[in-house]
Tab-separated table of C-alpha atoms and ligand atoms in Angstrom:
chain	number	residue	atom	x	y	z
A	1	MET	CA	-161.593	74.348	-29.734
A	2	SER	CA	-158.312	74.082	-27.586
A	3	ARG	CA	-156.565	70.822	-27.190
A	4	LYS	CA	-157.200	68.440	-23.969
A	5	ILE	CA	-154.128	67.423	-21.931
A	6	ALA	CA	-153.996	65.805	-18.640
A	7	ILE	CA	-151.263	65.751	-16.151
A	8	VAL	CA	-151.089	63.308	-13.274
A	9	GLY	CA	-149.291	64.488	-10.220
A	10	ALA	CA	-149.101	68.002	-8.729
A	11	GLY	CA	-145.472	68.200	-7.467
A	12	GLN	CA	-143.402	71.131	-8.804
A	13	ALA	CA	-143.060	69.503	-12.247
A	14	GLY	CA	-146.712	68.610	-12.676
A	15	LEU	CA	-147.959	72.173	-11.606
A	16	LEU	CA	-145.452	74.096	-13.654
A	17	CYS	CA	-146.245	72.135	-16.673
A	18	ALA	CA	-150.026	72.579	-16.013
A	19	ILE	CA	-149.830	76.251	-15.467
A	20	GLY	CA	-147.706	76.757	-18.434
A	21	LEU	CA	-149.983	74.963	-20.757
A	22	VAL	CA	-152.948	76.771	-19.410
A	23	ASP	CA	-151.240	80.046	-20.026
A	24	ASN	CA	-150.689	78.962	-23.638
A	25	GLY	CA	-154.467	78.155	-24.007
A	26	TYR	CA	-154.619	74.456	-23.638
A	27	GLN	CA	-157.651	72.817	-21.846
A	28	VAL	CA	-155.630	71.136	-18.764
A	29	THR	CA	-156.857	68.861	-16.274
A	30	LEU	CA	-154.646	68.183	-13.355
A	31	TYR	CA	-155.158	64.880	-11.175
A	32	SER	CA	-153.500	65.263	-7.776
A	33	ASP	CA	-153.922	62.790	-4.948
A	34	ARG	CA	-153.795	65.697	-2.435
A	35	THR	CA	-155.258	69.112	-2.164
A	36	ALA	CA	-153.456	72.354	-1.659
A	37	SER	CA	-154.369	72.208	2.003
A	38	ASN	CA	-152.858	68.786	2.413
A	39	TRP	CA	-149.639	70.030	0.492
A	40	PHE	CA	-149.409	72.873	2.950
A	41	ASN	CA	-150.513	71.245	6.297
A	42	ASP	CA	-150.570	67.341	6.121
A	43	VAL	CA	-147.386	66.084	4.450
A	44	THR	CA	-143.518	66.097	4.386
A	45	PRO	CA	-141.877	67.885	1.635
A	46	THR	CA	-141.058	65.594	-1.305
A	47	GLY	CA	-137.496	66.986	-1.307
A	48	LEU	CA	-135.486	69.936	-0.268
A	49	ASN	CA	-135.150	71.763	-3.286
A	50	GLY	CA	-132.371	74.604	-3.697
A	51	THR	CA	-133.446	75.933	-7.015
A	52	GLN	CA	-130.738	77.121	-9.444
A	53	LYS	CA	-130.994	80.443	-11.006
A	54	ALA	CA	-131.891	79.205	-14.414
A	55	SER	CA	-134.865	77.270	-13.048
A	56	VAL	CA	-135.953	80.526	-11.002
A	57	GLU	CA	-135.927	82.342	-14.054
A	58	ILE	CA	-138.327	79.769	-15.713
A	59	GLU	CA	-140.712	80.215	-12.721
A	60	HIS	CA	-140.244	83.950	-13.205
A	61	GLN	CA	-141.351	83.536	-16.764
A	62	TYR	CA	-144.580	81.976	-15.706
A	63	GLY	CA	-145.230	84.531	-12.753
A	64	LEU	CA	-144.858	81.804	-10.323
A	65	ASP	CA	-141.998	83.371	-8.045
A	66	PHE	CA	-144.184	84.715	-5.421
A	67	TRP	CA	-141.358	84.742	-2.738
A	68	GLY	CA	-139.287	87.339	-4.371
A	69	THR	CA	-135.673	86.880	-3.732
A	70	GLU	CA	-136.077	85.096	-0.366
A	71	PRO	CA	-133.775	83.481	0.522
A	72	GLN	CA	-130.975	84.317	-1.742
A	73	ILE	CA	-128.269	82.062	-1.706
A	74	GLU	CA	-125.116	83.253	-3.613
A	75	GLY	CA	-122.705	80.500	-3.680
A	76	ILE	CA	-121.285	77.345	-2.048
A	77	ASP	CA	-118.798	76.999	0.756
A	78	LEU	CA	-117.208	73.524	0.565
A	79	THR	CA	-114.774	72.014	2.987
A	80	LEU	CA	-112.990	68.673	2.453
A	81	VAL	CA	-113.090	66.867	5.848
A	82	LEU	CA	-109.886	64.709	5.780
A	83	ASN	CA	-108.972	62.506	8.932
A	84	GLY	CA	-111.199	64.394	11.226
A	85	GLN	CA	-109.810	67.910	10.320
A	86	PRO	CA	-111.162	70.537	8.053
A	87	GLY	CA	-109.068	70.288	4.811
A	88	PRO	CA	-108.867	72.334	1.713
A	89	ARG	CA	-111.992	74.751	1.418
A	90	LEU	CA	-113.439	76.214	-1.643
A	91	ILE	CA	-115.701	79.349	-1.274
A	92	GLY	CA	-117.323	80.334	-4.687
A	93	ARG	CA	-119.670	82.971	-5.543
A	94	ALA	CA	-122.223	82.068	-8.178
A	95	ALA	CA	-123.087	84.381	-10.813
A	96	GLY	CA	-126.683	84.101	-10.034
A	97	THR	CA	-128.908	83.406	-7.374
A	98	MET	CA	-130.075	80.081	-6.015
A	99	GLN	CA	-133.412	79.705	-3.786
A	100	GLY	CA	-134.356	77.252	-1.279
A	101	VAL	CA	-138.201	77.441	-0.792
A	102	ASP	CA	-140.216	74.839	1.003
A	103	LEU	CA	-141.852	72.724	-1.590
A	104	ARG	CA	-145.179	72.692	0.831
A	105	LEU	CA	-145.354	76.419	0.310
A	106	LYS	CA	-144.481	76.428	-3.359
A	107	CYS	CA	-146.870	73.589	-4.382
A	108	SER	CA	-149.784	74.698	-2.438
A	109	ARG	CA	-149.538	78.221	-3.740
A	110	TRP	CA	-149.128	76.842	-7.265
A	111	MET	CA	-152.113	74.620	-6.955
A	112	ASP	CA	-154.306	77.634	-6.044
A	113	GLU	CA	-152.887	79.442	-8.936
A	114	PHE	CA	-153.569	76.815	-11.533
A	115	GLU	CA	-157.353	76.983	-10.549
A	116	GLN	CA	-157.358	80.704	-10.677
A	117	ARG	CA	-155.924	80.720	-14.049
A	118	GLY	CA	-158.774	78.531	-15.286
A	119	GLY	CA	-157.183	75.060	-14.845
A	120	ASN	CA	-159.411	71.845	-14.145
A	121	LEU	CA	-158.149	70.276	-10.709
A	122	VAL	CA	-159.336	66.709	-9.861
A	123	ILE	CA	-158.333	65.259	-6.576
A	124	GLN	CA	-158.004	61.794	-7.295
A	125	GLN	CA	-155.474	58.937	-6.609
A	126	VAL	CA	-154.880	57.500	-10.180
A	127	GLY	CA	-154.303	53.807	-10.509
A	128	LEU	CA	-153.793	51.959	-13.805
A	129	LYS	CA	-157.615	51.716	-14.284
A	130	GLU	CA	-158.104	55.594	-14.100
A	131	LEU	CA	-155.023	56.010	-16.122
A	132	GLU	CA	-156.370	54.228	-18.877
A	133	GLN	CA	-159.634	56.369	-18.812
A	134	ILE	CA	-157.633	59.613	-18.664
A	135	ALA	CA	-155.417	58.673	-21.699
A	136	ALA	CA	-158.471	57.753	-23.801
A	137	ASN	CA	-160.308	61.103	-23.084
A	138	HIS	CA	-157.242	63.420	-23.531
A	139	GLU	CA	-154.844	63.876	-26.468
A	140	LEU	CA	-151.977	63.999	-24.393
A	141	THR	CA	-151.326	62.502	-20.906
A	142	ILE	CA	-148.314	63.658	-18.994
A	143	ILE	CA	-147.300	61.789	-15.840
A	144	ALA	CA	-145.362	63.958	-13.164
A	145	ALA	CA	-146.146	61.641	-10.223
A	146	GLY	CA	-142.546	61.601	-8.856
A	147	LYS	CA	-141.160	58.390	-7.906
A	148	ALA	CA	-144.549	56.762	-7.473
A	149	LYS	CA	-144.209	52.934	-7.699
A	150	LEU	CA	-147.007	52.435	-10.209
A	151	MET	CA	-145.581	55.098	-12.536
A	152	GLY	CA	-142.204	53.238	-12.353
A	153	GLU	CA	-143.987	50.282	-13.652
A	154	VAL	CA	-145.692	52.236	-16.568
A	155	PHE	CA	-142.227	53.637	-17.664
A	156	GLU	CA	-139.496	51.124	-18.315
A	157	ARG	CA	-136.359	51.765	-16.601
A	158	ASP	CA	-133.301	52.864	-19.160
A	159	ALA	CA	-130.621	50.559	-17.688
A	160	GLU	CA	-127.958	52.142	-19.712
A	161	ARG	CA	-128.502	55.702	-18.888
A	162	SER	CA	-129.462	54.970	-15.173
A	163	VAL	CA	-125.917	53.856	-14.555
A	164	TYR	CA	-127.087	52.774	-10.875
A	165	ASP	CA	-129.392	50.031	-10.005
A	166	ARG	CA	-129.306	50.643	-6.159
A	167	PRO	CA	-129.366	53.767	-3.645
A	168	GLN	CA	-125.837	55.412	-3.400
A	169	ARG	CA	-126.631	57.332	-0.172
A	170	ASN	CA	-128.955	56.994	2.801
A	171	LEU	CA	-130.570	60.343	3.044
A	172	ALA	CA	-131.898	62.377	6.082
A	173	MET	CA	-133.275	65.891	5.655
A	174	LEU	CA	-134.225	68.187	8.425
A	175	ILE	CA	-135.772	71.661	8.232
A	176	VAL	CA	-134.241	73.481	11.379
A	177	LYS	CA	-134.323	76.874	13.017
A	178	ASP	CA	-132.226	78.466	15.663
A	179	VAL	CA	-128.917	77.700	13.822
A	180	HIS	CA	-126.317	80.063	14.734
A	181	ALA	CA	-125.030	80.846	11.229
A	182	GLU	CA	-122.709	83.631	12.451
A	183	GLN	CA	-120.636	80.734	13.661
A	184	PHE	CA	-119.935	79.564	10.008
A	185	SER	CA	-116.689	81.485	9.450
A	186	GLY	CA	-115.898	81.659	5.810
A	187	ALA	CA	-118.186	82.820	3.276
A	188	LYS	CA	-119.023	86.643	3.406
A	189	PHE	CA	-122.245	86.129	1.521
A	190	PRO	CA	-125.319	83.799	2.105
A	191	ALA	CA	-123.971	80.368	1.091
A	192	LEU	CA	-124.807	76.716	1.047
A	193	LYS	CA	-122.258	75.205	3.388
A	194	PHE	CA	-121.171	71.791	2.218
A	195	ASN	CA	-118.928	69.383	3.972
A	196	LEU	CA	-117.444	66.522	2.204
A	197	PHE	CA	-116.158	63.480	3.946
A	198	PRO	CA	-114.486	61.015	1.357
A	199	GLU	CA	-115.298	57.882	3.627
A	200	LEU	CA	-118.537	58.718	5.045
A	201	GLY	CA	-120.554	61.039	2.758
A	202	GLU	CA	-121.527	64.448	2.825
A	203	TYR	CA	-123.755	66.814	4.622
A	204	PHE	CA	-124.801	70.390	3.824
A	205	TRP	CA	-126.650	73.518	5.225
A	206	LEU	CA	-128.930	75.291	2.991
A	207	PRO	CA	-130.474	78.758	3.705
A	208	PHE	CA	-134.252	78.041	3.360
A	209	PHE	CA	-137.589	79.529	3.435
A	210	HIS	CA	-139.992	77.590	5.410
A	211	LYS	CA	-143.629	77.491	4.629
A	212	SER	CA	-144.474	79.648	7.474
A	213	GLN	CA	-142.257	82.378	5.584
A	214	GLN	CA	-139.601	82.455	8.168
A	215	ARG	CA	-135.897	82.050	7.319
A	216	CYS	CA	-134.258	78.940	8.589
A	217	TYR	CA	-131.959	76.060	7.419
A	218	SER	CA	-132.451	72.808	5.851
A	219	ILE	CA	-129.669	70.222	6.465
A	220	LEU	CA	-129.373	67.372	4.155
A	221	PHE	CA	-127.239	64.021	5.234
A	222	GLU	CA	-126.102	62.068	2.334
A	223	ALA	CA	-124.522	59.033	4.221
A	224	LYS	CA	-122.544	56.358	2.537
A	225	PRO	CA	-124.340	52.890	3.451
A	226	GLY	CA	-122.649	51.462	6.385
A	227	GLY	CA	-120.448	54.242	7.340
A	228	ALA	CA	-120.413	56.589	10.626
A	229	MET	CA	-122.687	59.056	9.137
A	230	ASP	CA	-125.453	56.280	8.326
A	231	ARG	CA	-127.098	56.640	11.602
A	232	PHE	CA	-130.731	57.969	10.847
A	233	GLY	CA	-132.240	54.551	9.407
A	234	GLY	CA	-133.840	53.813	12.717
A	235	CYS	CA	-135.144	57.348	13.360
A	236	SER	CA	-138.788	57.640	13.861
A	237	SER	CA	-139.368	61.419	14.404
A	238	GLY	CA	-137.732	64.602	13.053
A	239	GLU	CA	-136.852	65.633	16.622
A	240	GLU	CA	-134.913	62.515	17.114
A	241	GLY	CA	-133.390	63.154	13.718
A	242	VAL	CA	-132.121	66.553	14.929
A	243	GLU	CA	-130.619	65.026	18.179
A	244	ILE	CA	-128.718	62.416	15.974
A	245	ALA	CA	-127.503	65.174	13.697
A	246	LYS	CA	-126.296	67.220	16.579
A	247	GLN	CA	-124.399	64.089	17.661
A	248	PHE	CA	-122.895	63.481	14.231
A	249	ILE	CA	-121.679	67.138	14.061
A	250	ARG	CA	-120.372	67.096	17.655
A	251	GLU	CA	-118.223	64.155	16.836
A	252	HIS	CA	-117.293	64.761	13.229
A	253	THR	CA	-117.223	68.527	12.572
A	254	PRO	CA	-116.774	69.880	16.146
A	255	TRP	CA	-115.907	73.276	14.701
A	256	GLU	CA	-119.516	73.537	13.495
A	257	TYR	CA	-121.114	72.393	16.756
A	258	ASP	CA	-121.537	75.950	18.271
A	259	ALA	CA	-123.650	76.738	15.081
A	260	ALA	CA	-125.990	73.551	15.530
A	261	LYS	CA	-126.209	73.048	19.086
A	262	ASP	CA	-129.561	74.792	19.845
A	263	MET	CA	-131.177	73.975	16.462
A	264	GLN	CA	-134.621	72.554	16.348
A	265	LEU	CA	-137.167	71.325	14.020
A	266	VAL	CA	-139.178	73.856	12.679
A	267	ASP	CA	-142.399	71.830	12.292
A	268	GLU	CA	-143.152	68.178	13.138
A	269	LYS	CA	-143.252	67.139	9.516
A	270	ALA	CA	-140.037	69.175	8.339
A	271	TRP	CA	-138.014	66.052	7.717
A	272	LEU	CA	-137.506	63.257	5.499
A	273	LYS	CA	-135.571	60.043	5.565
A	274	GLY	CA	-135.105	57.407	2.788
A	275	ALA	CA	-132.973	56.004	0.074
A	276	PHE	CA	-133.641	55.562	-3.896
A	277	ALA	CA	-131.483	54.532	-6.959
A	278	PRO	CA	-130.816	57.386	-9.531
A	279	THR	CA	-132.966	56.388	-12.230
A	280	VAL	CA	-133.666	57.460	-16.060
A	281	ARG	CA	-136.748	55.899	-17.365
A	282	HIS	CA	-138.084	55.498	-21.107
A	283	PRO	CA	-139.834	58.681	-21.408
A	284	VAL	CA	-142.939	57.029	-22.984
A	285	GLY	CA	-145.193	54.329	-21.268
A	286	ARG	CA	-147.498	52.098	-23.202
A	287	LEU	CA	-150.581	51.174	-21.138
A	288	PRO	CA	-152.315	47.747	-21.698
A	289	SER	CA	-154.905	49.490	-23.923
A	290	GLY	CA	-152.068	50.681	-26.266
A	291	ASN	CA	-152.514	54.242	-25.335
A	292	ILE	CA	-149.296	56.107	-24.554
A	293	VAL	CA	-148.431	58.420	-21.563
A	294	ALA	CA	-145.439	60.895	-21.236
A	295	ALA	CA	-143.010	61.196	-18.328
A	296	ILE	CA	-141.626	64.434	-16.823
A	297	GLY	CA	-139.880	65.403	-13.495
A	298	ASP	CA	-138.650	62.616	-11.186
A	299	THR	CA	-140.885	60.177	-12.974
A	300	ALA	CA	-138.648	60.670	-15.840
A	301	MET	CA	-135.557	61.206	-14.188
A	302	ALA	CA	-134.608	60.771	-10.503
A	303	PHE	CA	-131.427	62.203	-9.208
A	304	ASP	CA	-129.660	61.587	-6.023
A	305	PRO	CA	-129.920	65.113	-4.148
A	306	ILE	CA	-126.100	65.457	-3.797
A	307	GLY	CA	-125.795	68.103	-6.545
A	308	GLY	CA	-129.028	69.721	-6.295
A	309	GLN	CA	-129.765	68.873	-9.708
A	310	GLY	CA	-133.108	66.750	-9.441
A	311	GLY	CA	-135.634	69.595	-9.092
A	312	ASN	CA	-133.920	71.726	-11.522
A	313	ASN	CA	-133.713	69.012	-14.240
A	314	GLY	CA	-137.609	68.756	-13.447
A	315	ILE	CA	-138.368	72.265	-14.169
A	316	GLN	CA	-136.068	72.189	-17.360
A	317	ILE	CA	-137.665	68.982	-18.756
A	318	THR	CA	-140.967	70.453	-17.895
A	319	GLN	CA	-140.267	73.868	-19.887
A	320	ASN	CA	-139.059	71.613	-22.754
A	321	MET	CA	-142.184	69.785	-22.856
A	322	ILE	CA	-144.311	73.043	-22.553
A	323	GLU	CA	-142.268	74.270	-25.529
A	324	GLN	CA	-142.671	71.250	-27.748
A	325	VAL	CA	-146.209	70.861	-27.130
A	326	VAL	CA	-146.727	74.449	-28.443
A	327	ALA	CA	-144.437	73.940	-31.194
A	328	ARG	CA	-146.490	70.925	-32.316
A	329	GLY	CA	-149.484	73.232	-33.309
A	330	SER	CA	-152.210	70.824	-34.293
A	331	ASP	CA	-149.984	67.815	-35.204
A	332	PRO	CA	-150.588	64.483	-33.185
A	333	PHE	CA	-148.676	63.923	-29.924
A	334	ASP	CA	-147.506	60.508	-31.167
A	335	GLU	CA	-144.749	58.405	-29.748
A	336	GLN	CA	-141.910	59.327	-31.818
A	337	TRP	CA	-142.900	63.038	-31.205
A	338	LEU	CA	-142.684	62.262	-27.384
A	339	ILE	CA	-139.318	60.369	-27.682
A	340	ASP	CA	-137.750	63.393	-29.657
A	341	THR	CA	-139.197	65.694	-27.006
A	342	PHE	CA	-137.492	63.927	-24.370
A	343	GLU	CA	-134.116	63.357	-26.495
A	344	ARG	CA	-134.218	67.150	-27.022
A	345	HIS	CA	-134.176	67.676	-23.218
A	346	TRP	CA	-131.489	64.878	-22.563
A	347	GLN	CA	-129.172	66.421	-25.225
A	348	ARG	CA	-129.478	70.067	-24.175
A	349	PHE	CA	-129.607	69.644	-20.339
A	350	GLY	CA	-130.459	66.250	-18.787
A	351	LYS	CA	-127.473	64.219	-19.974
A	352	ALA	CA	-124.886	66.763	-18.507
A	353	SER	CA	-126.871	67.391	-15.243
A	354	TYR	CA	-127.233	63.708	-14.540
A	355	ALA	CA	-123.534	62.891	-15.326
A	356	PHE	CA	-122.436	65.760	-13.137
A	357	ASN	CA	-124.571	64.714	-10.220
A	358	ASN	CA	-123.427	61.233	-10.390
A	359	LEU	CA	-119.876	62.263	-10.481
A	360	LEU	CA	-120.415	63.768	-6.975
A	361	LEU	CA	-121.419	60.390	-5.865
A	362	GLU	CA	-118.254	58.813	-6.877
A	363	PRO	CA	-114.643	58.923	-5.194
A	364	ILE	CA	-113.051	62.299	-6.403
A	365	GLU	CA	-111.129	61.640	-9.790
A	366	PRO	CA	-107.907	63.336	-10.424
A	367	ALA	CA	-109.255	65.890	-12.586
A	368	ALA	CA	-112.023	67.152	-10.284
A	369	ALA	CA	-109.477	66.804	-7.472
A	370	SER	CA	-107.149	69.156	-9.218
A	371	VAL	CA	-109.869	71.686	-9.855
A	372	ILE	CA	-111.211	71.442	-6.230
A	373	MET	CA	-107.314	72.107	-4.929
A	374	ALA	CA	-106.942	75.123	-7.520
A	375	ALA	CA	-110.362	76.487	-6.303
A	376	ALA	CA	-109.251	76.505	-2.800
A	377	GLU	CA	-106.307	78.724	-3.975
A	378	HIS	CA	-107.677	81.008	-6.528
A	379	GLN	CA	-110.917	82.641	-6.240
A	380	VAL	CA	-111.462	82.825	-9.935
A	381	VAL	CA	-111.601	79.070	-10.015
A	382	ALA	CA	-113.828	78.736	-7.186
A	383	ASP	CA	-116.375	81.058	-8.660
A	384	ASP	CA	-116.262	79.516	-12.054
A	385	PHE	CA	-116.548	75.985	-10.518
A	386	ILE	CA	-119.723	77.045	-8.593
A	387	SER	CA	-121.328	78.962	-11.486
A	388	HIS	CA	-121.625	75.658	-13.496
A	389	PHE	CA	-124.250	74.202	-11.011
A	390	ASN	CA	-126.486	76.250	-12.679
A	391	ASN	CA	-125.987	74.771	-16.201
A	392	PRO	CA	-123.704	71.553	-15.584
A	393	ASN	CA	-122.832	71.438	-19.366
A	394	GLY	CA	-120.169	74.006	-18.490
A	395	PHE	CA	-118.251	71.339	-16.649
A	396	PHE	CA	-117.685	69.069	-19.338
A	397	PRO	CA	-115.333	67.783	-20.881
A	398	TRP	CA	-112.576	69.271	-18.474
A	399	ILE	CA	-114.113	67.874	-15.182
A	400	GLU	CA	-113.331	64.199	-16.472
A	401	GLN	CA	-109.959	64.768	-18.002
A	402	PRO	CA	-106.797	65.755	-16.169
A	403	ASP	CA	-105.206	67.620	-19.158
A	404	LEU	CA	-108.135	69.624	-19.968
A	405	ALA	CA	-108.770	70.341	-16.273
A	406	LYS	CA	-105.133	71.732	-16.154
A	407	ALA	CA	-105.856	73.858	-19.152
A	408	HIS	CA	-109.215	74.956	-17.793
A	409	ILE	CA	-107.497	76.150	-14.494
A	410	GLU	CA	-104.621	77.790	-16.460
A	411	LYS	CA	-106.981	79.736	-18.739
A	412	LEU	CA	-108.864	80.921	-15.625
A	413	THR	CA	-105.824	81.846	-13.625
A	414	THR	CA	-103.494	83.299	-16.243
A	415	LYS	CA	-104.163	86.983	-16.708
A	416	LYS	CA	-104.296	88.289	-20.346
A	417	GLU	CA	-101.325	90.087	-21.664
A	418	PRO	CA	-102.208	93.873	-22.165
A	419	GLN	CA	-102.742	94.494	-25.918
B	1	LIG	C1	-133.935	64.899	0.311
B	1	LIG	C2	-133.975	65.453	-0.913
B	1	LIG	C3	-133.366	66.637	-1.246
B	1	LIG	C4	-133.314	67.366	-2.521
B	1	LIG	N1	-132.636	68.553	-2.620
B	1	LIG	C5	-132.762	69.082	-4.078
B	1	LIG	C6	-132.181	70.362	-4.190
B	1	LIG	O1	-131.486	70.998	-3.423
B	1	LIG	N2	-132.126	70.860	-5.536
B	1	LIG	C7	-132.975	70.168	-6.353
B	1	LIG	O2	-132.941	70.903	-7.507
B	1	LIG	N3	-133.664	69.074	-6.316
B	1	LIG	C8	-133.568	68.477	-5.010
B	1	LIG	N4	-134.179	67.385	-4.709
B	1	LIG	C9	-135.052	66.788	-5.764
B	1	LIG	C10	-136.489	67.393	-5.696
B	1	LIG	O3	-136.947	67.689	-4.597
B	1	LIG	C11	-137.331	66.561	-6.821
B	1	LIG	O4	-136.764	66.357	-7.966
B	1	LIG	C12	-138.586	67.398	-7.015
B	1	LIG	O5	-139.275	67.769	-5.763
B	1	LIG	C13	-139.572	66.490	-7.805
B	1	LIG	O6	-140.696	67.036	-8.333
B	1	LIG	P1	-141.689	66.199	-9.034
B	1	LIG	O7	-142.874	67.201	-9.249
B	1	LIG	O8	-141.243	65.571	-10.284
B	1	LIG	O9	-142.276	65.189	-8.103
B	1	LIG	P2	-142.944	65.209	-6.658
B	1	LIG	O10	-142.571	66.298	-5.828
B	1	LIG	O11	-142.759	63.870	-6.176
B	1	LIG	O12	-144.433	65.283	-6.907
B	1	LIG	C14	-145.279	64.082	-7.444
B	1	LIG	C15	-146.765	64.349	-7.055
B	1	LIG	O13	-147.522	63.585	-7.438
B	1	LIG	C16	-148.361	63.032	-6.446
B	1	LIG	N5	-148.932	61.568	-7.066
B	1	LIG	C17	-148.014	60.660	-6.991
B	1	LIG	N6	-148.745	59.310	-7.285
B	1	LIG	C18	-149.933	60.019	-7.612
B	1	LIG	C19	-151.104	59.272	-8.263
B	1	LIG	N7	-150.978	57.849	-8.422
B	1	LIG	N8	-152.123	60.057	-8.435
B	1	LIG	C20	-152.195	61.224	-8.199
B	1	LIG	N9	-151.135	61.937	-7.778
B	1	LIG	C21	-150.013	61.254	-7.513
B	1	LIG	C22	-147.663	63.197	-5.296
B	1	LIG	O14	-148.539	63.086	-4.339
B	1	LIG	C23	-146.931	64.489	-5.509
B	1	LIG	O15	-147.735	65.554	-4.926
B	1	LIG	C24	-134.129	66.673	-3.684
B	1	LIG	C25	-134.783	65.449	-3.149
B	1	LIG	C26	-134.773	64.996	-1.955
B	1	LIG	C27	-135.476	63.630	-1.758
């Protein structure tokens, strides 16, 4: 008899976990407060999700990359906007491909796939009472309910690892069509176009695959609270958000306005605004009955979207959970094992990914500044810099230490002497 596992929450983390465990022969019940049709038709995306190559490869491993290579993003084109003018510009091509797929398409398709592969789907809003019953009836209960408030209460915040106790940016995300991308001079390949304003925040354009399977763009504004970019707070519709975005672009990056002037929201739910504090939680929650539950995805670690790391970390933490469950054989899924399982992910990926992402929220330090300046001059440095978004372990320790950053740049730019 195969072991019974419950998963709560059918976002990309819960769905990947559910499908990965079904494929490995476990009896999986997935509890979701929305159907596949709700995901596709009725809700806003829970995020934007430019998926890095390493995560796309995991999706491929489970046969879940239904959109082929659409849309391929091959690098990042980053401009520092200084005193209202375009300043140093870094155009780096990543070693692999990044993808931006509408989460409404992804999650609805994966939900159907889960059932087709033999998983048991229960449509239910899980509260504490239901969670107690679920945990009592399964050998392992995994929570992948995103940033849902109740789950935040089940898993204690790790104050030391979280770093922040309040939002660092006010966010607005819009999925738009009719962008005149040919007006973006610069990268000669499909690129994420990133504008960084040291005082105001950041905004970036991501080539995107909308749920209707049309190519478009997603724009994400990361506004520092109280600054001139922080103007989406009162916005009550996506259309209004698009007009505010055009106004900001006309005022602050007029050289991009021709690309933006005709853009329109792709569908009325194709937008999102809000703010949350980046948070790392204790990976094991103890319910009033004493039963334990485990966290993955945003429930375990919620990232500010600035570095495109949150969803990727969610895929990696999930892959780690699947691997460790399988490796556990028939031994109990006890508390120490759950802690060790999370620690394995934290040490291998989560810690570096979270640290790098948080670095982007802070004023640029000398080491990172020297690398960005060198990347604007040397293609090899730009390509190297961009390639580490895939696995941010590659940024450390040189991204934080000026002497190591200097040595790193020298190593990249100094040609080897012929033998
Ligand atoms: C604006 C924005 C931009 C982003 N951009 C990127 C990016 O470019 N790259 C990247 O890697 N990441 C990005 N992220 C992060 C990424 O979108 C998230 O990390 C990821 O989608 C989280 O997936 P998840 O499955 O953990 O949670 P969610 O997607 O939040 O899914 C949780 C699911 O659980 C369900 N649920 C909640 N409570 C219950 C309950 N009580 N009972 C039953 N079901 C429940 C919800 O309805 C939902 O379906 C971005 C996030 C935001 C907000």
